[in-house]
Tab-separated table of C-alpha atoms and ligand atoms in Angstrom:
chain	number	residue	atom	x	y	z
A	258	UNK	CA	-21.309	3.333	16.643
A	259	UNK	CA	-20.522	3.001	12.795
A	260	UNK	CA	-21.716	-0.375	11.314
A	261	UNK	CA	-18.635	-2.375	10.356
A	262	UNK	CA	-18.288	-5.856	8.880
A	263	UNK	CA	-15.940	-7.141	11.249
A	264	UNK	CA	-16.265	-10.390	13.379
A	265	UNK	CA	-15.717	-10.035	17.209
A	266	UNK	CA	-12.390	-11.719	16.567
A	267	UNK	CA	-11.405	-9.275	14.080
A	268	UNK	CA	-12.568	-6.369	16.280
A	269	UNK	CA	-10.298	-7.661	19.010
A	270	UNK	CA	-7.324	-7.566	16.521
A	271	UNK	CA	-8.279	-3.959	15.530
A	272	UNK	CA	-8.170	-2.978	19.064
A	273	UNK	CA	-4.738	-4.297	19.656
A	274	UNK	CA	-3.599	-2.461	16.654
A	275	UNK	CA	-5.242	0.604	17.831
A	276	UNK	CA	-3.487	0.392	21.397
A	277	UNK	CA	-0.061	-0.238	19.572
A	278	UNK	CA	-0.559	2.697	17.100
A	279	UNK	CA	-1.529	5.061	19.877
A	280	UNK	CA	0.810	4.105	22.492
A	281	UNK	CA	3.811	2.798	20.777
A	282	UNK	CA	3.863	4.196	17.098
A	283	UNK	CA	2.259	7.818	17.432
A	284	UNK	CA	5.071	8.830	19.707
A	285	UNK	CA	7.567	7.845	17.179
A	286	UNK	CA	5.837	9.266	14.031
A	287	UNK	CA	7.469	12.715	14.216
A	288	UNK	CA	10.980	11.325	14.777
A	289	UNK	CA	10.463	8.783	11.883
A	290	UNK	CA	9.640	11.666	9.565
A	291	UNK	CA	12.405	13.889	10.847
A	292	UNK	CA	15.163	11.268	10.667
A	293	UNK	CA	13.992	9.705	7.596
A	294	UNK	CA	15.414	6.429	8.718
A	295	UNK	CA	13.758	3.044	8.174
A	296	UNK	CA	12.015	2.214	11.636
A	297	UNK	CA	13.103	-1.263	12.483
A	298	UNK	CA	11.709	-0.830	15.940
A	299	UNK	CA	8.390	-0.709	14.456
A	300	UNK	CA	9.089	-3.858	12.486
A	301	UNK	CA	10.208	-5.565	15.867
A	302	UNK	CA	6.993	-4.366	17.359
A	303	UNK	CA	4.972	-5.899	14.383
A	304	UNK	CA	6.876	-9.107	14.882
A	305	UNK	CA	6.544	-9.265	18.513
A	306	UNK	CA	2.420	-8.705	18.142
A	307	UNK	CA	2.050	-11.013	15.215
A	308	UNK	CA	0.859	-8.100	12.927
A	309	UNK	CA	2.503	-9.612	9.809
A	310	UNK	CA	0.543	-12.851	10.548
A	311	UNK	CA	-2.783	-10.945	9.900
A	312	UNK	CA	-1.897	-11.376	6.029
A	313	UNK	CA	-1.151	-15.126	5.969
A	314	UNK	CA	-3.062	-18.348	6.158
A	315	UNK	CA	-2.412	-20.624	9.195
A	316	UNK	CA	-0.641	-23.151	7.218
A	317	UNK	CA	2.061	-20.636	6.554
A	318	UNK	CA	2.425	-19.415	10.235
A	319	UNK	CA	-0.166	-16.750	9.910
A	320	UNK	CA	-3.464	-16.027	11.772
A	321	UNK	CA	-5.832	-16.032	8.869
A	322	UNK	CA	-5.028	-14.267	5.752
A	323	UNK	CA	-7.955	-11.866	5.651
A	324	UNK	CA	-7.770	-8.953	3.110
A	325	UNK	CA	-10.402	-6.910	5.006
A	326	UNK	CA	-8.345	-7.342	8.212
A	327	UNK	CA	-5.109	-6.357	6.504
A	328	UNK	CA	-6.893	-3.083	5.186
A	329	UNK	CA	-8.010	-2.472	8.694
A	330	UNK	CA	-4.706	-2.938	10.110
A	331	UNK	CA	-3.048	-0.504	7.466
A	332	UNK	CA	-5.752	1.958	8.144
A	333	UNK	CA	-5.321	2.037	12.018
A	334	UNK	CA	-1.496	2.393	11.764
A	335	UNK	CA	-1.660	5.079	9.083
A	336	UNK	CA	-3.850	7.135	11.410
A	337	UNK	CA	-0.748	8.023	13.337
A	338	UNK	CA	2.127	7.027	11.061
A	339	UNK	CA	1.983	6.489	7.168
A	340	UNK	CA	5.469	5.044	7.044
A	341	UNK	CA	4.265	2.257	9.556
A	342	UNK	CA	1.158	1.617	7.659
A	343	UNK	CA	3.212	1.194	4.557
A	344	UNK	CA	5.441	-1.534	6.124
A	345	UNK	CA	2.279	-3.899	6.256
A	346	UNK	CA	0.952	-2.682	2.869
A	347	UNK	CA	4.176	-3.515	1.037
A	348	UNK	CA	4.781	-6.791	2.981
A	349	UNK	CA	1.322	-7.761	1.336
A	350	UNK	CA	2.342	-6.245	-1.994
A	351	UNK	CA	5.560	-8.190	-2.174
A	352	UNK	CA	3.880	-11.427	-0.910
A	353	UNK	CA	0.843	-11.604	-3.204
A	354	UNK	CA	2.811	-12.926	-6.277
A	355	UNK	CA	3.922	-15.974	-4.117
A	356	UNK	CA	0.370	-16.263	-2.534
A	357	UNK	CA	-1.369	-16.230	-6.131
A	358	UNK	CA	0.945	-17.808	-8.395
A	359	UNK	CA	3.649	-19.716	-6.158
A	360	UNK	CA	3.802	-23.456	-6.265
A	361	UNK	CA	3.355	-25.317	-2.811
A	362	UNK	CA	7.124	-25.508	-2.722
A	363	UNK	CA	7.546	-21.765	-3.213
A	364	UNK	CA	4.963	-21.068	-0.769
A	365	UNK	CA	6.430	-23.103	1.924
A	366	UNK	CA	9.887	-21.726	1.125
A	367	UNK	CA	8.953	-18.035	1.393
A	368	UNK	CA	5.696	-17.344	3.160
A	369	UNK	CA	6.411	-18.580	6.733
A	370	UNK	CA	9.280	-16.099	7.059
A	371	UNK	CA	7.137	-13.459	5.622
A	372	UNK	CA	4.406	-14.252	8.027
A	373	UNK	CA	6.677	-13.992	10.979
A	374	UNK	CA	8.248	-10.757	9.698
A	375	UNK	CA	11.696	-12.346	9.880
A	376	UNK	CA	11.809	-11.348	6.110
A	377	UNK	CA	10.496	-8.174	4.437
A	378	UNK	CA	9.314	-8.332	0.951
A	379	UNK	CA	9.264	-5.686	-2.048
A	380	UNK	CA	7.576	-5.452	-5.511
A	381	UNK	CA	9.587	-4.429	-8.389
A	382	UNK	CA	7.907	-3.330	-11.402
A	383	UNK	CA	8.739	0.359	-12.143
A	384	UNK	CA	11.781	1.266	-14.180
A	385	UNK	CA	13.154	4.712	-15.253
A	386	UNK	CA	11.464	4.487	-18.641
A	387	UNK	CA	8.628	2.332	-17.429
A	388	UNK	CA	6.079	3.542	-14.691
A	389	UNK	CA	2.454	3.892	-15.889
A	390	UNK	CA	3.568	2.207	-19.184
A	391	UNK	CA	4.781	-0.969	-17.956
A	392	UNK	CA	4.995	-2.757	-21.373
A	393	UNK	CA	8.054	-0.295	-21.931
A	394	UNK	CA	10.025	-2.478	-19.435
A	395	UNK	CA	13.735	-3.119	-20.185
A	396	UNK	CA	14.858	-5.552	-17.710
A	397	UNK	CA	15.580	-8.959	-19.281
A	398	UNK	CA	15.837	-12.438	-18.005
A	399	UNK	CA	17.337	-15.329	-19.964
A	400	UNK	CA	17.374	-19.120	-19.065
A	401	UNK	CA	20.712	-20.553	-18.615
A	402	UNK	CA	20.522	-24.140	-17.357
A	403	UNK	CA	19.044	-24.303	-13.928
A	404	UNK	CA	19.140	-20.394	-13.682
A	405	UNK	CA	17.852	-17.270	-15.037
A	406	UNK	CA	20.264	-14.419	-15.748
A	407	UNK	CA	18.688	-10.963	-15.064
A	408	UNK	CA	19.926	-7.706	-16.484
A	409	UNK	CA	18.630	-4.311	-16.180
A	410	UNK	CA	17.488	-2.167	-13.118
A	411	UNK	CA	14.326	-0.940	-11.487
A	412	UNK	CA	13.522	2.398	-9.821
A	413	UNK	CA	11.376	3.782	-6.922
A	414	UNK	CA	11.141	0.420	-5.297
A	415	UNK	CA	9.812	0.485	-1.739
A	416	UNK	CA	11.802	-1.347	0.865
A	417	UNK	CA	14.964	-1.279	-1.439
A	418	UNK	CA	17.783	-2.226	0.811
A	419	UNK	CA	15.639	-3.590	3.849
A	420	UNK	CA	13.711	-6.309	1.933
A	421	UNK	CA	14.998	-9.991	1.891
A	422	UNK	CA	12.976	-10.890	-1.352
A	423	UNK	CA	11.985	-8.906	-4.295
A	424	UNK	CA	9.216	-9.933	-6.688
A	425	UNK	CA	10.791	-8.788	-9.983
A	426	UNK	CA	9.116	-8.590	-13.425
A	427	UNK	CA	11.494	-9.003	-16.438
A	428	UNK	CA	11.083	-9.711	-20.141
A	429	UNK	CA	11.859	-13.562	-21.075
A	430	UNK	CA	10.723	-12.492	-24.765
A	431	UNK	CA	11.499	-8.752	-25.788
A	432	UNK	CA	9.202	-9.092	-28.853
A	433	UNK	CA	6.222	-10.424	-27.215
A	434	UNK	CA	4.782	-7.393	-25.451
A	435	UNK	CA	2.814	-8.057	-22.134
A	436	UNK	CA	3.053	-11.883	-23.050
A	437	UNK	CA	6.910	-11.709	-22.832
A	438	UNK	CA	7.097	-10.656	-19.223
A	439	UNK	CA	7.752	-13.220	-16.384
A	440	UNK	CA	7.916	-12.814	-12.574
A	441	UNK	CA	10.855	-14.045	-10.393
A	442	UNK	CA	11.481	-14.058	-6.614
A	443	UNK	CA	15.026	-12.415	-6.233
A	444	UNK	CA	16.602	-12.942	-3.003
A	445	UNK	CA	18.628	-9.918	-1.669
A	446	UNK	CA	21.917	-12.107	-1.524
A	447	UNK	CA	21.644	-13.263	-5.252
A	448	UNK	CA	25.013	-12.898	-7.003
A	449	UNK	CA	24.623	-9.677	-9.308
A	450	UNK	CA	22.096	-8.064	-7.394
A	451	UNK	CA	22.713	-4.552	-5.802
A	452	UNK	CA	20.886	-1.584	-4.234
A	453	UNK	CA	21.653	1.862	-5.676
A	454	UNK	CA	20.432	5.330	-4.668
A	455	UNK	CA	17.860	5.736	-1.939
A	456	UNK	CA	15.578	8.753	-2.816
A	457	UNK	CA	15.094	11.719	-0.630
A	458	UNK	CA	11.313	12.220	-0.594
A	459	UNK	CA	8.301	14.714	0.269
A	460	UNK	CA	6.684	12.269	2.601
A	461	UNK	CA	6.599	8.644	3.989
A	462	UNK	CA	10.312	9.690	4.861
A	463	UNK	CA	10.920	6.504	6.902
A	464	UNK	CA	10.194	4.241	4.064
A	465	UNK	CA	12.974	3.458	1.766
A	466	UNK	CA	12.498	4.180	-2.041
A	467	UNK	CA	15.378	3.181	-4.182
A	468	UNK	CA	17.016	1.639	-7.146
A	469	UNK	CA	17.810	-1.819	-7.575
A	470	UNK	CA	20.216	-3.381	-10.222
A	471	UNK	CA	20.737	-6.698	-11.816
A	472	UNK	CA	24.025	-7.410	-13.318
A	473	UNK	CA	23.870	-10.790	-14.754
A	474	UNK	CA	22.076	-11.431	-11.487
A	475	UNK	CA	21.570	-15.322	-11.064
A	476	UNK	CA	18.287	-16.521	-9.849
A	477	UNK	CA	17.387	-20.189	-9.607
A	478	UNK	CA	14.923	-21.487	-12.138
A	479	UNK	CA	12.907	-22.656	-9.090
A	480	UNK	CA	12.217	-18.904	-8.301
A	481	UNK	CA	10.038	-18.396	-11.487
A	482	UNK	CA	6.402	-17.501	-10.567
A	483	UNK	CA	3.891	-19.256	-12.770
A	484	UNK	CA	5.048	-20.056	-16.425
A	485	UNK	CA	7.349	-17.953	-18.417
A	486	UNK	CA	5.100	-15.173	-19.854
A	487	UNK	CA	2.665	-15.091	-17.072
A	488	UNK	CA	4.355	-12.037	-15.422
A	489	UNK	CA	2.164	-9.225	-16.546
A	490	UNK	CA	-1.124	-11.191	-15.572
A	491	UNK	CA	0.449	-11.897	-12.206
A	492	UNK	CA	1.354	-8.176	-11.781
A	493	UNK	CA	-2.153	-7.091	-12.477
A	494	UNK	CA	-3.727	-9.925	-10.355
A	495	UNK	CA	-1.377	-8.419	-7.576
A	496	UNK	CA	-2.280	-4.851	-8.107
A	497	UNK	CA	-6.226	-5.714	-8.101
A	498	UNK	CA	-5.481	-6.992	-4.459
A	499	UNK	CA	-2.911	-4.447	-3.339
A	500	UNK	CA	-4.278	-1.058	-4.391
A	501	UNK	CA	-6.860	-1.261	-1.720
A	502	UNK	CA	-3.886	-1.463	0.703
A	503	UNK	CA	-2.986	2.107	-0.427
A	504	UNK	CA	-6.509	3.046	-0.189
A	505	UNK	CA	-6.416	2.113	3.365
A	506	UNK	CA	-3.200	3.997	4.041
A	507	UNK	CA	-4.895	7.101	2.375
A	508	UNK	CA	-7.904	6.618	4.488
A	509	UNK	CA	-5.900	6.116	7.759
A	510	UNK	CA	-4.055	9.282	7.127
A	511	UNK	CA	-7.310	11.226	6.363
A	512	UNK	CA	-9.042	9.940	9.502
A	513	UNK	CA	-6.035	10.611	11.628
A	514	UNK	CA	-5.924	14.330	10.252
A	515	UNK	CA	-9.860	14.655	10.819
A	516	UNK	CA	-9.526	13.355	14.430
A	517	UNK	CA	-6.504	15.814	15.161
A	518	UNK	CA	-8.296	18.788	13.491
A	519	UNK	CA	-11.651	18.112	15.349
A	520	UNK	CA	-9.746	17.995	18.850
A	521	UNK	CA	-7.916	21.125	17.927
A	522	UNK	CA	-10.968	22.828	16.882
A	523	UNK	CA	-12.860	22.069	19.993
A	524	UNK	CA	-9.867	23.674	21.989
A	525	UNK	CA	-8.857	26.613	19.903
A	526	UNK	CA	-10.804	29.862	20.706
A	527	UNK	CA	-11.278	32.867	18.561
A	528	UNK	CA	-13.705	35.649	18.911
A	529	UNK	CA	-15.081	34.265	22.166
A	530	UNK	CA	-15.875	30.795	21.238
A	531	UNK	CA	-14.280	27.441	20.137
A	532	UNK	CA	-13.591	27.593	16.388
A	533	UNK	CA	-15.444	24.313	16.081
A	534	UNK	CA	-18.525	26.394	16.996
A	535	UNK	CA	-17.916	28.760	13.995
A	536	UNK	CA	-20.114	27.289	11.156
A	537	UNK	CA	-17.548	27.526	8.392
A	538	UNK	CA	-15.041	25.328	10.418
A	539	UNK	CA	-17.896	23.061	11.548
A	540	UNK	CA	-18.862	22.463	7.853
A	541	UNK	CA	-15.286	21.802	6.784
A	542	UNK	CA	-15.122	19.018	9.797
A	543	UNK	CA	-18.305	17.527	8.716
A	544	UNK	CA	-17.264	17.262	4.990
A	545	UNK	CA	-13.994	15.641	6.325
A	546	UNK	CA	-15.812	13.193	8.392
A	547	UNK	CA	-18.355	12.352	5.590
A	548	UNK	CA	-15.653	11.702	3.030
A	549	UNK	CA	-13.742	9.334	5.303
A	550	UNK	CA	-16.888	7.447	6.237
A	551	UNK	CA	-17.919	7.142	2.426
A	552	UNK	CA	-14.165	5.962	1.563
A	553	UNK	CA	-14.350	3.418	4.377
A	554	UNK	CA	-17.534	1.983	2.933
A	555	UNK	CA	-16.055	1.437	-0.483
A	556	UNK	CA	-12.805	0.183	0.920
A	557	UNK	CA	-14.324	-2.421	3.174
A	558	UNK	CA	-16.525	-3.562	0.412
A	559	UNK	CA	-13.524	-4.346	-1.832
A	560	UNK	CA	-11.874	-6.106	1.324
A	561	UNK	CA	-14.806	-8.411	1.686
A	562	UNK	CA	-14.929	-9.061	-2.203
A	563	UNK	CA	-11.315	-10.208	-1.973
A	564	UNK	CA	-12.060	-12.445	1.077
A	565	UNK	CA	-14.957	-14.003	-0.823
A	566	UNK	CA	-12.693	-14.852	-3.699
A	567	UNK	CA	-13.825	-12.172	-6.131
A	568	UNK	CA	-11.930	-11.933	-9.369
A	569	UNK	CA	-11.950	-10.514	-12.736
A	570	UNK	CA	-13.599	-7.211	-13.988
A	571	UNK	CA	-15.781	-6.636	-10.741
A	572	UNK	CA	-12.600	-6.942	-8.621
A	573	UNK	CA	-10.411	-4.764	-10.923
A	574	UNK	CA	-12.961	-1.872	-11.087
A	575	UNK	CA	-13.775	-1.876	-7.445
A	576	UNK	CA	-10.150	-2.037	-6.385
A	577	UNK	CA	-9.235	0.973	-8.599
A	578	UNK	CA	-12.199	2.832	-7.242
A	579	UNK	CA	-11.203	2.274	-3.629
A	580	UNK	CA	-7.533	3.260	-4.302
A	581	UNK	CA	-8.739	6.385	-6.272
A	582	UNK	CA	-11.356	7.655	-3.853
A	583	UNK	CA	-9.457	6.945	-0.594
A	584	UNK	CA	-6.386	8.680	-1.894
A	585	UNK	CA	-8.282	11.698	-3.250
A	586	UNK	CA	-10.024	11.966	0.077
A	587	UNK	CA	-6.585	11.753	1.716
A	588	UNK	CA	-5.255	14.725	-0.087
A	589	UNK	CA	-8.451	16.713	0.311
A	590	UNK	CA	-9.014	15.987	3.853
A	591	UNK	CA	-5.462	16.657	4.968
A	592	UNK	CA	-5.302	19.920	3.045
A	593	UNK	CA	-8.454	20.906	4.956
A	594	UNK	CA	-7.027	19.808	8.370
A	595	UNK	CA	-3.954	22.136	7.883
A	596	UNK	CA	-6.568	24.934	7.046
A	597	UNK	CA	-8.513	24.181	10.339
A	598	UNK	CA	-5.327	24.673	12.272
A	599	UNK	CA	-4.570	27.977	10.639
A	600	UNK	CA	-0.916	28.935	11.008
A	601	UNK	CA	-0.164	26.127	13.314
A	602	UNK	CA	-1.178	23.570	10.629
A	603	UNK	CA	1.716	24.759	8.506
A	604	UNK	CA	4.216	24.137	11.275
A	605	UNK	CA	6.082	20.892	11.674
A	606	UNK	CA	5.474	20.495	15.353
A	607	UNK	CA	1.790	19.803	14.387
A	608	UNK	CA	1.287	16.349	12.758
A	609	UNK	CA	-1.157	17.606	9.986
A	610	UNK	CA	1.766	19.232	8.317
A	611	UNK	CA	3.352	15.595	7.902
A	612	UNK	CA	0.015	14.000	7.001
A	613	UNK	CA	-0.542	16.421	4.098
A	614	UNK	CA	2.758	15.516	2.715
A	615	UNK	CA	2.376	11.684	3.408
A	616	UNK	CA	-1.058	11.876	1.620
A	617	UNK	CA	0.276	12.985	-1.723
A	618	UNK	CA	2.107	9.741	-2.478
A	619	UNK	CA	-1.149	7.732	-2.210
A	620	UNK	CA	-2.452	9.449	-5.376
A	621	UNK	CA	0.671	8.346	-7.222
A	622	UNK	CA	2.132	4.891	-6.372
A	623	UNK	CA	0.518	1.589	-7.435
A	624	UNK	CA	-0.784	3.301	-10.571
A	625	UNK	CA	-1.445	7.009	-10.462
A	626	UNK	CA	-5.043	8.294	-10.042
A	627	UNK	CA	-5.068	9.056	-13.712
A	628	UNK	CA	-4.379	5.408	-14.375
A	629	UNK	CA	-6.995	4.398	-11.903
A	630	UNK	CA	-9.611	6.435	-13.776
A	631	UNK	CA	-8.565	4.792	-17.143
A	632	UNK	CA	-8.967	1.307	-15.586
A	633	UNK	CA	-12.399	2.156	-14.168
A	634	UNK	CA	-13.728	3.746	-17.450
A	635	UNK	CA	-12.263	0.663	-19.431
A	636	UNK	CA	-14.214	-1.731	-17.217
A	637	UNK	CA	-17.201	0.530	-17.502
A	638	UNK	CA	-17.152	0.428	-21.317
A	639	UNK	CA	-16.952	-3.514	-21.293
A	640	UNK	CA	-20.077	-3.654	-19.147
A	641	UNK	CA	-23.469	-3.975	-20.852
A	642	UNK	CA	-26.174	-2.198	-19.196
A	643	UNK	CA	-28.278	-1.651	-22.186
A	644	UNK	CA	-30.999	-3.635	-20.462
A	645	UNK	CA	-31.365	-0.977	-17.849
A	646	UNK	CA	-32.206	1.517	-20.525
A	647	UNK	CA	-35.145	-0.565	-21.953
A	648	UNK	CA	-38.267	1.575	-22.297
A	649	UNK	CA	-36.259	4.813	-21.865
A	650	UNK	CA	-37.496	7.039	-24.739
B	876	FAD	C1	7.702	6.723	-3.026
B	876	FAD	C2	7.362	5.821	-4.108
B	876	FAD	C3	7.261	4.472	-4.014
B	876	FAD	C4	7.117	3.515	-5.018
B	876	FAD	N1	7.022	2.231	-4.712
B	876	FAD	C5	7.107	1.474	-5.710
B	876	FAD	C6	7.161	-0.066	-5.616
B	876	FAD	O1	7.437	-0.412	-4.392
B	876	FAD	N2	7.364	-0.862	-6.724
B	876	FAD	C7	7.125	-0.320	-7.884
B	876	FAD	O2	7.171	-1.031	-8.942
B	876	FAD	N3	6.930	1.009	-8.129
B	876	FAD	C8	6.958	1.997	-7.067
B	876	FAD	N4	6.868	3.205	-7.341
B	876	FAD	C9	6.595	3.704	-8.577
B	876	FAD	C10	5.245	4.167	-8.992
B	876	FAD	O3	4.136	3.329	-9.007
B	876	FAD	C11	5.304	5.090	-10.196
B	876	FAD	O4	5.914	6.204	-10.037
B	876	FAD	C12	3.919	5.382	-10.793
B	876	FAD	O5	3.283	4.311	-11.443
B	876	FAD	C13	4.014	6.460	-12.008
B	876	FAD	O6	4.892	6.139	-12.908
B	876	FAD	P1	6.021	7.299	-13.396
B	876	FAD	O7	6.496	7.751	-12.157
B	876	FAD	O8	6.914	6.725	-14.422
B	876	FAD	O9	5.175	8.435	-14.076
B	876	FAD	P2	4.585	8.486	-15.523
B	876	FAD	O10	4.135	7.189	-16.091
B	876	FAD	O11	5.899	9.026	-16.363
B	876	FAD	O12	3.476	9.506	-15.521
B	876	FAD	C14	3.618	10.902	-15.386
B	876	FAD	C15	2.185	11.650	-15.421
B	876	FAD	O13	1.502	11.307	-16.580
B	876	FAD	C16	0.260	10.579	-16.336
B	876	FAD	N5	-0.043	9.503	-17.245
B	876	FAD	C17	0.897	8.666	-17.846
B	876	FAD	N6	0.261	7.832	-18.669
B	876	FAD	C18	-0.994	8.311	-18.813
B	876	FAD	C19	-2.024	8.088	-19.700
B	876	FAD	N7	-2.109	7.012	-20.417
B	876	FAD	N8	-3.246	8.789	-19.553
B	876	FAD	C20	-3.175	9.948	-18.747
B	876	FAD	N9	-2.172	10.233	-17.794
B	876	FAD	C21	-1.174	9.566	-18.084
B	876	FAD	C22	0.619	10.180	-14.976
B	876	FAD	O14	-0.710	9.799	-14.249
B	876	FAD	C23	1.362	11.108	-14.254
B	876	FAD	O15	0.586	12.186	-13.769
B	876	FAD	C24	6.910	4.077	-6.228
B	876	FAD	C25	7.007	5.464	-6.509
B	876	FAD	C26	7.276	6.440	-5.357
B	876	FAD	C27	7.260	7.798	-5.665
């Protein structure tokens, strides 16, 4: 048995998620991909089994609020359906701003309905001219009495059109760079809010990715998170805690592809024996499994760090590393899984074809892997390791 850091209670929750994934979600995964329709039945299944509750403290109606357990849940679901894993990952992404920067009143107002799954959440940072370069954001928010008026638009927003609340970043001071950004909770029924085009995509097809617009959109001043100007800092604190969720999605896809390729390789025969017995296939399977296990070690370490209250440079670096490594493993391993299946791997009837398409996005969203490498290198340069070199001639 692999060593894992879960408590007995957490293992029980993982077992419940595994059973739901295997028995209820796996049989739906192909259809979700084919229809490209948001799977409300999966949301209902999560509601009935309290899976949203895993991300929230008991005082808000959740069952604990453990980051490690959230990662395990996303991983288990993504083994069979990356779209379903993403529903949990984005609920956390859209909730973190309220958890980290919300007042007691804001937490009481929003978190219980997110914990039950009655409401879905979204996180809206990206704009047409502002992806990796978040400082180039153009959406504005200006105070007008008891409200803010938001103007502009966001692009590529996961859960567009299905979310009830959007945590939106906008400029309250256009000349102040990052320090001029503020964060708001925008409710889907706010006057002046609308949803635009939903994008057709390569993978995670059941998830909606779309434009949202603010046309003099009126948001109560009570929905400002933190103070005016805190927005960029909030966005980055969120990403430190949400990027591992994308790592978990990548790891789940990779492990699901490895498991499928292994079973296939045990039963497919060529030249008188199972292909798993051919050394070149065996070596591929060994590399796939090793990468998954290494990725899991890194991922669970960051989950534990968050649960222990980790902050700052250590968290920023480890979180970027987990997202980077797990998503690169997802792409490598799913590509190899297709290879193990030969021609069948390229055919839509076999799930590794979908898994390879789903894996790609994990290298792109919540900061591309180029950006993760920049973040890791930046944190490394800040570290002082000179003492380690003492005496090295
Ligand atoms: C399916 C999907 C779902 C998404 N969901 C959300 C969401 O819910 N909320 C949200 O806010 N956003 C979301 N995004 C947006 C996503 O986070 C951005 O697409 C991503 O951060 C990259 O931004 P960009 O597309 O503008 O690419 P660009 O920033 O234009 O980058 C283009 C290329 O240049 C590279 N690059 C850019 N700058 C540098 C640099 N300084 N050094 C080296 N290389 C660099 C990038 O790595 C990339 O390869 C989603 C995107 C997709 C496709």
